[in-house]
Amino acid sequence: MPDYAILQRGDRRLHQPARALNWPIPNPAQETVNAPAPAPERQLQSLIDDLIALTLQHQGVGIAAPQVGLDQRLMIVASRPNGRYPDAPLMEPTAMVNPRLLDRSDREVGGWEGCLSVPEQRGWVRRADQIQVEYWDRWGDRQQTRLSGFIARIFQHELDHLDGILFPERLAAGEKLLLEVEFLQCLSRTD
């Protein structure tokens, strides 16, 4: 895996909207049995694997390509219980290329969010509880699905990264960031 550095809050690149990817890549050779994938497709597959590994290595539940300095509308949603998110539901890591939010419920719920680009801090953010989304998967197939709860929160958080928004910008007026260590101590007291 290449040595990707996760960009930190204050880096201007995190505030730039990302470019859409040309995906899926048309490949007339795919009709030929055992035809090799085109180089851009192999590069994207490798990047997806790297981002999934990076997310798991840092105990995240998602990551967006702009967080490693790449101007691409690509994100990973990879919820699983870990030291930073002990109550996260378990799901298979999912790559989402050119994701879009199609619809959202009127009902918003608050929840604590953290971010690999805003290290060691948490903030209380209100987000739609249920959303309808569309994206291209890593194999070039268009997907539409409804997400809810924590998975919907991850999707919206990562989509914000693709639009150049960090979660502290979503805090309600008067809300402050909490140190992650304090947040985790509060969690352990409520268990």
GROMACS .gro file of C-alpha atoms in nm:
model
  191
    1MET     CA    1   0.000   0.000   0.000
    2PRO     CA    2   0.138   0.346  -0.089
    3ASP     CA    3   0.210   0.571   0.205
    4TYR     CA    4  -0.094   0.801   0.196
    5ALA     CA    5  -0.093   1.090   0.440
    6ILE     CA    6  -0.434   1.191   0.567
    7LEU     CA    7  -0.478   1.564   0.517
    8GLN     CA    8  -0.556   1.756   0.835
    9ARG     CA    9  -0.798   2.037   0.907
   10GLY     CA   10  -0.647   2.361   0.784
   11ASP     CA   11  -0.528   2.212   0.454
   12ARG     CA   12  -0.706   2.409   0.181
   13ARG     CA   13  -0.739   2.101  -0.040
   14LEU     CA   14  -1.002   1.969   0.202
   15HIS     CA   15  -1.227   2.261   0.107
   16GLN     CA   16  -1.224   2.200  -0.269
   17PRO     CA   17  -1.512   2.011  -0.431
   18ALA     CA   18  -1.381   1.691  -0.593
   19ARG     CA   19  -1.407   1.609  -0.963
   20ALA     CA   20  -1.632   1.332  -1.089
   21LEU     CA   21  -1.456   1.020  -1.212
   22ASN     CA   22  -1.504   0.882  -1.561
   23TRP     CA   23  -1.654   0.557  -1.438
   24PRO     CA   24  -1.729   0.296  -1.552
   25ILE     CA   25  -1.459   0.299  -1.818
   26PRO     CA   26  -1.594   0.173  -2.151
   27ASN     CA   27  -1.393  -0.133  -2.250
   28PRO     CA   28  -1.487  -0.300  -2.578
   29ALA     CA   29  -1.226  -0.568  -2.503
   30GLN     CA   30  -1.441  -0.690  -2.212
   31GLU     CA   31  -1.633  -0.895  -2.463
   32THR     CA   32  -1.314  -1.096  -2.517
   33VAL     CA   33  -1.268  -1.376  -2.266
   34ASN     CA   34  -0.993  -1.300  -2.013
   35ALA     CA   35  -0.924  -0.953  -2.158
   36PRO     CA   36  -0.710  -0.750  -1.917
   37ALA     CA   37  -0.872  -0.455  -1.744
   38PRO     CA   38  -0.759  -0.115  -1.875
   39ALA     CA   39  -0.486   0.057  -1.670
   40PRO     CA   40  -0.716   0.328  -1.526
   41GLU     CA   41  -0.948   0.056  -1.396
   42ARG     CA   42  -0.659  -0.132  -1.235
   43GLN     CA   43  -0.542   0.195  -1.076
   44LEU     CA   44  -0.889   0.263  -0.937
   45GLN     CA   45  -0.918  -0.090  -0.797
   46SER     CA   46  -0.580  -0.050  -0.629
   47LEU     CA   47  -0.680   0.290  -0.486
   48ILE     CA   48  -1.005   0.144  -0.349
   49ASP     CA   49  -0.813  -0.136  -0.178
   50ASP     CA   50  -0.567   0.117  -0.035
   51LEU     CA   51  -0.844   0.343   0.099
   52ILE     CA   52  -1.021   0.050   0.263
   53ALA     CA   53  -0.695  -0.060   0.427
   54LEU     CA   54  -0.624   0.298   0.542
   55THR     CA   55  -0.973   0.328   0.693
   56LEU     CA   56  -0.934   0.006   0.888
   57GLN     CA   57  -0.576   0.088   0.993
   58HIS     CA   58  -0.690   0.419   1.147
   59GLN     CA   59  -1.007   0.273   1.303
   60GLY     CA   60  -1.229   0.486   1.084
   61VAL     CA   61  -1.570   0.403   0.944
   62GLY     CA   62  -1.521   0.583   0.614
   63ILE     CA   63  -1.284   0.793   0.408
   64ALA     CA   64  -1.305   1.009   0.097
   65ALA     CA   65  -1.035   1.043  -0.169
   66PRO     CA   66  -0.986   1.417  -0.101
   67GLN     CA   67  -0.869   1.326   0.251
   68VAL     CA   68  -0.555   1.178   0.096
   69GLY     CA   69  -0.513   1.466  -0.149
   70LEU     CA   70  -0.689   1.307  -0.447
   71ASP     CA   71  -0.932   1.519  -0.648
   72GLN     CA   72  -1.180   1.236  -0.710
   73ARG     CA   73  -1.542   1.174  -0.616
   74LEU     CA   74  -1.467   0.842  -0.450
   75MET     CA   75  -1.550   0.741  -0.095
   76ILE     CA   76  -1.545   0.431   0.121
   77VAL     CA   77  -1.816   0.346   0.374
   78ALA     CA   78  -1.677   0.081   0.608
   79SER     CA   79  -1.869   0.070   0.933
   80ARG     CA   80  -1.742  -0.178   1.191
   81PRO     CA   81  -1.697  -0.176   1.568
   82ASN     CA   82  -1.351  -0.053   1.666
   83GLY     CA   83  -1.178   0.150   1.937
   84ARG     CA   84  -1.307   0.481   1.801
   85TYR     CA   85  -1.659   0.356   1.718
   86PRO     CA   86  -1.734   0.066   1.955
   87ASP     CA   87  -2.107   0.060   1.872
   88ALA     CA   88  -2.075   0.086   1.493
   89PRO     CA   89  -2.273  -0.174   1.298
   90LEU     CA   90  -2.070  -0.423   1.096
   91MET     CA   91  -2.084  -0.397   0.718
   92GLU     CA   92  -1.868  -0.496   0.426
   93PRO     CA   93  -1.649  -0.199   0.320
   94THR     CA   94  -1.815  -0.040   0.018
   95ALA     CA   95  -1.654   0.181  -0.246
   96MET     CA   96  -1.882   0.449  -0.388
   97VAL     CA   97  -1.779   0.627  -0.708
   98ASN     CA   98  -1.955   0.954  -0.801
   99PRO     CA   99  -2.210   0.915  -0.518
  100ARG     CA  100  -2.524   1.128  -0.510
  101LEU     CA  101  -2.788   1.193  -0.250
  102LEU     CA  102  -3.122   1.145  -0.427
  103ASP     CA  103  -3.362   1.197  -0.138
  104ARG     CA  104  -3.354   1.250   0.236
  105SER     CA  105  -3.606   1.219   0.514
  106ASP     CA  106  -3.731   1.535   0.681
  107ARG     CA  107  -3.642   1.376   1.014
  108GLU     CA  108  -3.296   1.473   1.130
  109VAL     CA  109  -3.117   1.314   1.423
  110GLY     CA  110  -2.814   1.433   1.613
  111GLY     CA  111  -2.510   1.217   1.657
  112TRP     CA  112  -2.144   1.238   1.750
  113GLU     CA  113  -1.905   1.250   1.457
  114GLY     CA  114  -1.531   1.226   1.432
  115CYS     CA  115  -1.301   1.248   1.134
  116LEU     CA  116  -0.956   1.128   1.037
  117SER     CA  117  -0.892   1.482   0.903
  118VAL     CA  118  -1.006   1.644   1.231
  119PRO     CA  119  -0.810   1.419   1.466
  120GLU     CA  120  -0.897   1.355   1.827
  121GLN     CA  121  -1.213   1.566   1.824
  122ARG     CA  122  -1.585   1.491   1.809
  123GLY     CA  123  -1.883   1.709   1.736
  124TRP     CA  124  -2.261   1.675   1.762
  125VAL     CA  125  -2.402   1.697   1.408
  126ARG     CA  126  -2.764   1.674   1.289
  127ARG     CA  127  -2.819   1.472   0.972
  128ALA     CA  128  -3.107   1.312   0.785
  129ASP     CA  129  -3.193   0.978   0.945
  130GLN     CA  130  -3.284   0.809   0.615
  131ILE     CA  131  -3.151   0.879   0.268
  132GLN     CA  132  -3.185   0.744  -0.084
  133VAL     CA  133  -2.848   0.733  -0.263
  134GLU     CA  134  -2.698   0.643  -0.597
  135TYR     CA  135  -2.339   0.554  -0.680
  136TRP     CA  136  -2.128   0.337  -0.906
  137ASP     CA  137  -1.969   0.043  -0.728
  138ARG     CA  138  -1.611  -0.071  -0.775
  139TRP     CA  139  -1.717  -0.305  -1.055
  140GLY     CA  140  -1.881  -0.030  -1.261
  141ASP     CA  141  -2.241  -0.115  -1.171
  142ARG     CA  142  -2.484   0.159  -1.081
  143GLN     CA  143  -2.640   0.111  -0.738
  144GLN     CA  144  -2.939   0.278  -0.576
  145THR     CA  145  -3.016   0.206  -0.214
  146ARG     CA  146  -3.177   0.345   0.098
  147LEU     CA  147  -2.951   0.399   0.399
  148SER     CA  148  -3.054   0.476   0.754
  149GLY     CA  149  -2.908   0.544   1.096
  150PHE     CA  150  -2.531   0.535   1.140
  151ILE     CA  151  -2.463   0.418   0.783
  152ALA     CA  152  -2.664   0.715   0.647
  153ARG     CA  153  -2.459   0.942   0.874
  154ILE     CA  154  -2.131   0.803   0.737
  155PHE     CA  155  -2.250   0.849   0.378
  156GLN     CA  156  -2.350   1.212   0.440
  157HIS     CA  157  -2.022   1.283   0.625
  158GLU     CA  158  -1.811   1.139   0.340
  159LEU     CA  159  -2.023   1.312   0.075
  160ASP     CA  160  -1.949   1.639   0.255
  161HIS     CA  161  -1.577   1.568   0.203
  162LEU     CA  162  -1.640   1.533  -0.170
  163ASP     CA  163  -1.809   1.875  -0.160
  164GLY     CA  164  -1.526   2.038   0.038
  165ILE     CA  165  -1.705   2.047   0.375
  166LEU     CA  166  -1.568   1.926   0.711
  167PHE     CA  167  -1.803   1.818   0.990
  168PRO     CA  168  -1.718   2.112   1.225
  169GLU     CA  169  -1.885   2.335   0.963
  170ARG     CA  170  -2.208   2.141   1.028
  171LEU     CA  171  -2.214   2.210   1.403
  172ALA     CA  172  -2.515   2.409   1.523
  173ALA     CA  173  -2.450   2.760   1.649
  174GLY     CA  174  -2.299   2.743   1.995
  175GLU     CA  175  -2.196   2.377   1.963
  176LYS     CA  176  -1.834   2.304   2.042
  177LEU     CA  177  -1.596   2.024   1.959
  178LEU     CA  178  -1.522   1.769   2.229
  179LEU     CA  179  -1.189   1.593   2.270
  180GLU     CA  180  -1.220   1.234   2.151
  181VAL     CA  181  -1.074   1.099   2.476
  182GLU     CA  182  -1.352   1.277   2.670
  183PHE     CA  183  -1.610   1.141   2.428
  184LEU     CA  184  -1.484   0.782   2.470
  185GLN     CA  185  -1.480   0.822   2.851
  186CYS     CA  186  -1.843   0.935   2.841
  187LEU     CA  187  -1.930   0.633   2.626
  188SER     CA  188  -1.766   0.391   2.868
  189ARG     CA  189  -1.957   0.544   3.162
  190THR     CA  190  -2.292   0.488   2.990
  191ASP     CA  191  -2.225   0.119   2.912
   0.00000   0.00000   0.00000
